[in-house]
Amino acid sequence: MELTDGIHLVASGWLGLALTDRCDCNAYLVADGDDAVLVDAGCGLGAERTLALIEAAGAPPVSRVLVTHAHADHAAGAAALAAALGAEVWASAHAAAILEAGDADAAGLTDATAAGIYPPGLAYRPTAVAHRLGDESLTVGRLRLDAVRCDGHSAGHLAFLAHHRAGLALFSGDVVFARGRVALLSTPDSDVSALAASVERLAALRPQLLLAGHGAPVLRDAGDHLAVARDAFRRRALPPQLA
Ligand SMILES: [Zn+2]
C-alpha cells in the first residue's frame, strides 16, 4: 500500500490495518532511485505476506532492514526478511546486542508470550547486525534519512526522519503514534521521563507525516499529533496510551 511517493506500508497487525500477521508492527518500505530500505520487520509470522507486498510494490532491491527497537513485533522478523531479500540489518547498539544473541528475555518476548500477547513458539532467532546506528544520517537513493535516538518506550530505541519531497516523514517506531498516543509498558526499560524527552525532541522536528509502529499513518500536519503528546508531558500528565 503506497502511502506517498516511494513509501509503502508492507506489514501491519491488528493495532493497524491488519495487512499481515496480527502481531506485526507497521513496517514501511522506503524507496528512492535504485535503493530501498525497510523500516522495521514485523514479528516473522507475516514475513511471506510482507515479501509479497514488497514484490508488488515494484521497488528496487532492499539493501537494509532498519530496526527501531528490539521488541519482537518489530524485530523478530528481521532475520527472515533480511535473508530473503539479501539485505543487511541495521539497529542501535542496544538492539543489536539483543538481536545478535537472539535474546527473547531481553527483547521482552518471554514475558509478553506468558501474558498472551504472542503465540507460544514465536522464534527470536539470532540475527546478524551489519551496522550499529547512533545519531547519524544515511541515504536511500537521493533521500536523506536521519536516525534519531529516542528512549522511553524501550531502551536503545531509534526513530528515522526522512527528508521526503512530500515533507518531513517521521518513522517513530513505538515512541509516539497518531493523535499523540504513547505506549508506556510495565517493563524495566520503559521510562516516562525519557519518553517525555524523546517526544519533546521529535515534536520539535514538526514532521508532515507520522509513520508510527502501530495504528494509522498520518499523512499531513503530523506535528499537530506530536504536539498533543508533548503538551500532555509539559502539563506533567501522561498522554493517552495506544492500547
Ligand atoms: Zn515496542
mmCIF file of C-alpha atoms and ligand atoms in Angstrom:
data_model
loop_
_atom_site.group_PDB
_atom_site.id
_atom_site.type_symbol
_atom_site.label_atom_id
_atom_site.label_comp_id
_atom_site.label_asym_id
_atom_site.label_seq_id
_atom_site.Cartn_x
_atom_site.Cartn_y
_atom_site.Cartn_z
ATOM 1 C CA MET A 1 0.000 0.000 0.000
ATOM 2 C CA GLU A 2 1.714 3.187 -1.200
ATOM 3 C CA LEU A 3 1.215 5.979 1.344
ATOM 4 C CA THR A 4 3.123 8.634 -0.556
ATOM 5 C CA ASP A 5 5.632 8.623 -3.375
ATOM 6 C CA GLY A 6 8.040 5.734 -2.703
ATOM 7 C CA ILE A 7 6.823 4.933 0.839
ATOM 8 C CA HIS A 8 4.751 1.766 1.178
ATOM 9 C CA LEU A 9 3.138 0.036 4.150
ATOM 10 C CA VAL A 10 4.218 -3.620 3.873
ATOM 11 C CA ALA A 11 3.265 -5.040 7.272
ATOM 12 C CA SER A 12 0.593 -4.122 9.782
ATOM 13 C CA GLY A 13 -1.080 -6.077 12.574
ATOM 14 C CA TRP A 14 -4.327 -5.802 14.476
ATOM 15 C CA LEU A 15 -3.343 -2.476 16.047
ATOM 16 C CA GLY A 16 -3.173 -1.121 12.494
ATOM 17 C CA LEU A 17 -4.598 -2.080 9.123
ATOM 18 C CA ALA A 18 -4.233 -5.866 9.589
ATOM 19 C CA LEU A 19 -2.358 -6.399 6.336
ATOM 20 C CA THR A 20 -0.186 -9.204 7.680
ATOM 21 C CA ASP A 21 0.094 -11.162 10.955
ATOM 22 C CA ARG A 22 -1.997 -9.932 13.886
ATOM 23 C CA CYS A 23 1.167 -9.437 16.000
ATOM 24 C CA ASP A 24 3.077 -7.423 13.378
ATOM 25 C CA CYS A 25 4.040 -3.805 13.794
ATOM 26 C CA ASN A 26 3.663 -1.446 10.877
ATOM 27 C CA ALA A 27 6.673 -1.937 8.584
ATOM 28 C CA TYR A 28 7.455 0.518 5.826
ATOM 29 C CA LEU A 29 9.282 0.159 2.521
ATOM 30 C CA VAL A 30 11.138 3.350 1.599
ATOM 31 C CA ALA A 31 12.440 3.509 -1.977
ATOM 32 C CA ASP A 32 14.276 6.156 -3.928
ATOM 33 C CA GLY A 33 16.374 5.886 -7.064
ATOM 34 C CA ASP A 34 17.977 2.456 -7.183
ATOM 35 C CA ASP A 35 17.827 1.723 -3.443
ATOM 36 C CA ALA A 36 15.207 0.733 -0.881
ATOM 37 C CA VAL A 37 15.134 0.030 2.845
ATOM 38 C CA LEU A 38 12.619 -1.417 5.262
ATOM 39 C CA VAL A 39 11.812 0.374 8.498
ATOM 40 C CA ASP A 40 11.051 -2.473 10.921
ATOM 41 C CA ALA A 41 10.380 -6.093 10.123
ATOM 42 C CA GLY A 42 7.318 -7.407 11.940
ATOM 43 C CA CYS A 43 7.284 -10.493 14.152
ATOM 44 C CA GLY A 44 8.188 -13.016 11.442
ATOM 45 C CA LEU A 45 4.821 -14.773 11.258
ATOM 46 C CA GLY A 46 3.715 -12.414 8.479
ATOM 47 C CA ALA A 47 7.029 -12.463 6.609
ATOM 48 C CA GLU A 48 5.760 -14.232 3.485
ATOM 49 C CA ARG A 49 2.911 -11.774 3.099
ATOM 50 C CA THR A 50 5.312 -8.876 3.662
ATOM 51 C CA LEU A 51 7.636 -10.229 0.981
ATOM 52 C CA ALA A 52 4.691 -10.417 -1.414
ATOM 53 C CA LEU A 53 3.768 -6.797 -0.635
ATOM 54 C CA ILE A 54 7.387 -5.727 -1.223
ATOM 55 C CA GLU A 55 7.365 -7.570 -4.544
ATOM 56 C CA ALA A 56 4.058 -5.962 -5.522
ATOM 57 C CA ALA A 57 5.455 -2.500 -4.734
ATOM 58 C CA GLY A 58 7.901 -2.900 -7.616
ATOM 59 C CA ALA A 59 10.660 -1.208 -5.640
ATOM 60 C CA PRO A 60 14.404 -1.557 -6.225
ATOM 61 C CA PRO A 61 16.214 -4.243 -4.206
ATOM 62 C CA VAL A 62 16.059 -3.723 -0.435
ATOM 63 C CA SER A 63 19.581 -3.105 0.865
ATOM 64 C CA ARG A 64 18.862 -2.708 4.593
ATOM 65 C CA VAL A 65 16.322 -3.539 7.274
ATOM 66 C CA LEU A 66 16.385 -0.666 9.783
ATOM 67 C CA VAL A 67 15.108 -1.815 13.172
ATOM 68 C CA THR A 68 13.657 0.827 15.503
ATOM 69 C CA HIS A 69 13.917 -1.338 18.623
ATOM 70 C CA ALA A 70 14.302 -4.952 19.707
ATOM 71 C CA HIS A 71 10.684 -5.791 20.651
ATOM 72 C CA ALA A 72 9.537 -8.946 18.887
ATOM 73 C CA ASP A 73 6.719 -7.309 16.900
ATOM 74 C CA HIS A 74 9.315 -5.056 15.224
ATOM 75 C CA ALA A 75 12.460 -7.179 15.156
ATOM 76 C CA ALA A 76 11.776 -10.916 15.321
ATOM 77 C CA GLY A 77 11.092 -10.997 11.589
ATOM 78 C CA ALA A 78 14.335 -9.218 10.662
ATOM 79 C CA ALA A 79 16.403 -12.375 10.175
ATOM 80 C CA ALA A 80 13.939 -13.998 7.776
ATOM 81 C CA LEU A 81 13.296 -10.835 5.760
ATOM 82 C CA ALA A 82 16.996 -9.944 5.519
ATOM 83 C CA ALA A 83 17.832 -13.458 4.339
ATOM 84 C CA ALA A 84 15.045 -13.497 1.754
ATOM 85 C CA LEU A 85 15.924 -10.018 0.459
ATOM 86 C CA GLY A 86 19.710 -10.298 0.648
ATOM 87 C CA ALA A 87 19.663 -7.228 2.895
ATOM 88 C CA GLU A 88 21.666 -6.145 5.931
ATOM 89 C CA VAL A 89 20.107 -5.456 9.333
ATOM 90 C CA TRP A 90 20.968 -2.132 10.955
ATOM 91 C CA ALA A 91 19.990 -1.269 14.530
ATOM 92 C CA SER A 92 21.126 0.652 17.602
ATOM 93 C CA ALA A 93 23.936 -0.895 19.641
ATOM 94 C CA HIS A 94 21.444 -1.833 22.373
ATOM 95 C CA ALA A 95 19.049 -3.542 19.953
ATOM 96 C CA ALA A 96 21.950 -5.141 18.081
ATOM 97 C CA ALA A 97 23.157 -6.899 21.231
ATOM 98 C CA ILE A 98 19.692 -8.395 21.780
ATOM 99 C CA LEU A 99 19.253 -9.334 18.116
ATOM 100 C CA GLU A 100 22.663 -10.951 17.755
ATOM 101 C CA ALA A 101 22.116 -13.017 20.906
ATOM 102 C CA GLY A 102 18.555 -13.912 19.892
ATOM 103 C CA ASP A 103 17.743 -12.911 23.473
ATOM 104 C CA ALA A 104 13.980 -13.423 23.806
ATOM 105 C CA ASP A 105 14.111 -12.438 27.506
ATOM 106 C CA ALA A 106 15.826 -9.096 26.866
ATOM 107 C CA ALA A 107 13.514 -8.438 23.919
ATOM 108 C CA GLY A 108 10.536 -8.801 26.275
ATOM 109 C CA LEU A 109 9.197 -11.716 24.248
ATOM 110 C CA THR A 110 9.295 -14.285 27.045
ATOM 111 C CA ASP A 111 7.185 -12.131 29.389
ATOM 112 C CA ALA A 112 4.870 -10.971 26.602
ATOM 113 C CA THR A 113 4.256 -14.552 25.494
ATOM 114 C CA ALA A 114 3.426 -15.551 29.095
ATOM 115 C CA ALA A 115 0.966 -12.617 29.126
ATOM 116 C CA GLY A 116 -0.726 -13.988 25.998
ATOM 117 C CA ILE A 117 0.406 -11.159 23.701
ATOM 118 C CA TYR A 118 2.278 -13.510 21.358
ATOM 119 C CA PRO A 119 1.506 -17.105 20.382
ATOM 120 C CA PRO A 120 3.722 -19.745 22.016
ATOM 121 C CA GLY A 121 6.747 -20.700 19.995
ATOM 122 C CA LEU A 122 7.344 -17.391 18.227
ATOM 123 C CA ALA A 123 11.042 -17.570 17.354
ATOM 124 C CA TYR A 124 13.501 -14.803 18.195
ATOM 125 C CA ARG A 125 16.386 -16.012 16.069
ATOM 126 C CA PRO A 126 19.958 -14.741 16.439
ATOM 127 C CA THR A 127 20.255 -12.026 13.806
ATOM 128 C CA ALA A 128 23.493 -10.576 12.456
ATOM 129 C CA VAL A 129 23.580 -6.780 12.608
ATOM 130 C CA ALA A 130 25.876 -5.236 10.000
ATOM 131 C CA HIS A 131 25.905 -1.697 11.382
ATOM 132 C CA ARG A 132 25.211 -0.149 14.781
ATOM 133 C CA LEU A 133 23.328 3.101 14.333
ATOM 134 C CA GLY A 134 23.701 6.148 16.540
ATOM 135 C CA ASP A 135 22.519 9.671 15.781
ATOM 136 C CA GLU A 136 23.602 9.724 12.149
ATOM 137 C CA SER A 137 22.327 10.204 8.610
ATOM 138 C CA LEU A 138 22.083 7.632 5.859
ATOM 139 C CA THR A 139 20.889 7.853 2.279
ATOM 140 C CA VAL A 140 18.402 5.834 0.261
ATOM 141 C CA GLY A 141 18.956 6.902 -3.336
ATOM 142 C CA ARG A 142 18.827 10.687 -3.078
ATOM 143 C CA LEU A 143 16.677 10.579 0.055
ATOM 144 C CA ARG A 144 18.291 11.502 3.397
ATOM 145 C CA LEU A 145 17.228 9.561 6.461
ATOM 146 C CA ASP A 146 18.320 10.701 9.930
ATOM 147 C CA ALA A 147 18.480 8.147 12.744
ATOM 148 C CA VAL A 148 17.338 9.785 15.986
ATOM 149 C CA ARG A 149 17.913 8.212 19.405
ATOM 150 C CA CYS A 150 14.716 8.321 21.441
ATOM 151 C CA ASP A 151 14.467 6.108 24.511
ATOM 152 C CA GLY A 152 11.417 5.867 26.751
ATOM 153 C CA HIS A 153 9.170 3.183 25.247
ATOM 154 C CA SER A 154 12.228 0.945 25.400
ATOM 155 C CA ALA A 155 15.964 1.355 25.726
ATOM 156 C CA GLY A 156 18.027 1.794 22.574
ATOM 157 C CA HIS A 157 15.075 2.997 20.501
ATOM 158 C CA LEU A 158 15.624 4.788 17.188
ATOM 159 C CA ALA A 159 13.283 6.886 15.098
ATOM 160 C CA PHE A 160 14.032 7.758 11.475
ATOM 161 C CA LEU A 161 13.337 11.124 9.853
ATOM 162 C CA ALA A 162 13.111 11.090 6.055
ATOM 163 C CA HIS A 163 13.647 14.351 4.182
ATOM 164 C CA HIS A 164 10.985 13.449 1.633
ATOM 165 C CA ARG A 165 9.631 15.646 -1.160
ATOM 166 C CA ALA A 166 6.154 15.319 0.419
ATOM 167 C CA GLY A 167 7.597 16.851 3.619
ATOM 168 C CA LEU A 168 9.457 15.516 6.627
ATOM 169 C CA ALA A 169 8.329 11.945 7.310
ATOM 170 C CA LEU A 170 8.915 10.630 10.819
ATOM 171 C CA PHE A 171 9.113 6.872 11.361
ATOM 172 C CA SER A 172 8.546 6.973 15.098
ATOM 173 C CA GLY A 173 8.521 3.279 15.967
ATOM 174 C CA ASP A 174 6.760 2.944 19.312
ATOM 175 C CA VAL A 175 7.684 6.394 20.694
ATOM 176 C CA VAL A 176 4.549 8.252 19.621
ATOM 177 C CA PHE A 177 1.515 7.449 17.498
ATOM 178 C CA ALA A 178 -1.350 9.218 15.710
ATOM 179 C CA ARG A 179 -3.360 11.580 17.934
ATOM 180 C CA GLY A 180 -0.429 11.854 20.313
ATOM 181 C CA ARG A 181 -0.784 8.428 21.844
ATOM 182 C CA VAL A 182 2.143 6.659 23.504
ATOM 183 C CA ALA A 183 2.976 3.154 24.720
ATOM 184 C CA LEU A 184 4.449 3.066 28.209
ATOM 185 C CA LEU A 185 4.971 -0.502 29.353
ATOM 186 C CA SER A 186 5.418 -2.138 32.754
ATOM 187 C CA THR A 187 8.890 -3.281 31.717
ATOM 188 C CA PRO A 188 12.209 -2.321 33.344
ATOM 189 C CA ASP A 189 13.356 -0.251 30.363
ATOM 190 C CA SER A 190 10.143 1.726 29.803
ATOM 191 C CA ASP A 191 10.857 5.184 31.231
ATOM 192 C CA VAL A 192 8.379 8.080 31.474
ATOM 193 C CA SER A 193 10.995 10.835 31.769
ATOM 194 C CA ALA A 194 12.980 9.510 28.837
ATOM 195 C CA LEU A 195 9.797 9.211 26.765
ATOM 196 C CA ALA A 196 8.831 12.803 27.572
ATOM 197 C CA ALA A 197 12.271 13.992 26.436
ATOM 198 C CA SER A 198 12.024 11.911 23.253
ATOM 199 C CA VAL A 199 8.571 13.252 22.399
ATOM 200 C CA GLU A 200 9.795 16.801 23.023
ATOM 201 C CA ARG A 201 12.698 16.193 20.656
ATOM 202 C CA LEU A 202 10.556 14.627 17.915
ATOM 203 C CA ALA A 203 7.780 17.241 18.195
ATOM 204 C CA ALA A 204 10.367 19.981 17.600
ATOM 205 C CA LEU A 205 11.029 18.446 14.169
ATOM 206 C CA ARG A 206 7.449 19.395 13.058
ATOM 207 C CA PRO A 207 7.105 16.485 10.604
ATOM 208 C CA GLN A 208 4.427 16.474 7.945
ATOM 209 C CA LEU A 209 3.968 12.681 8.015
ATOM 210 C CA LEU A 210 3.937 10.423 11.077
ATOM 211 C CA LEU A 211 4.508 6.787 10.174
ATOM 212 C CA ALA A 212 4.421 5.037 13.523
ATOM 213 C CA GLY A 213 4.957 1.436 14.512
ATOM 214 C CA HIS A 214 1.235 0.851 15.063
ATOM 215 C CA GLY A 215 -2.078 2.487 14.229
ATOM 216 C CA ALA A 216 -2.998 4.789 11.400
ATOM 217 C CA PRO A 217 -0.423 6.600 9.281
ATOM 218 C CA VAL A 218 -0.709 10.389 9.486
ATOM 219 C CA LEU A 219 -0.142 11.915 6.044
ATOM 220 C CA ARG A 220 -0.364 15.643 6.818
ATOM 221 C CA ASP A 221 0.178 18.063 9.712
ATOM 222 C CA ALA A 222 1.768 15.331 11.829
ATOM 223 C CA GLY A 223 3.366 17.961 14.041
ATOM 224 C CA ASP A 224 -0.088 18.627 15.493
ATOM 225 C CA HIS A 225 -0.313 14.976 16.574
ATOM 226 C CA LEU A 226 3.087 15.071 18.252
ATOM 227 C CA ALA A 227 2.145 18.318 19.978
ATOM 228 C CA VAL A 228 -0.746 16.518 21.731
ATOM 229 C CA ALA A 229 1.698 14.146 23.450
ATOM 230 C CA ARG A 230 4.298 16.862 24.053
ATOM 231 C CA ASP A 231 1.746 19.183 25.673
ATOM 232 C CA ALA A 232 0.469 16.401 27.969
ATOM 233 C CA PHE A 233 4.010 15.753 29.201
ATOM 234 C CA ARG A 234 4.566 19.510 29.673
ATOM 235 C CA ARG A 235 1.483 19.559 31.919
ATOM 236 C CA ARG A 236 3.146 16.773 33.923
ATOM 237 C CA ALA A 237 0.385 14.441 32.758
ATOM 238 C CA LEU A 238 0.603 11.296 30.655
ATOM 239 C CA PRO A 239 -0.651 11.244 27.057
ATOM 240 C CA PRO A 240 -3.294 8.594 26.307
ATOM 241 C CA GLN A 241 -1.997 5.089 25.771
ATOM 242 C CA LEU A 242 -2.121 3.487 22.321
ATOM 243 C CA ALA A 243 -3.943 0.406 23.604
HETATM 244 ZN ZN ZN B 1 7.790 -1.778 21.226
#
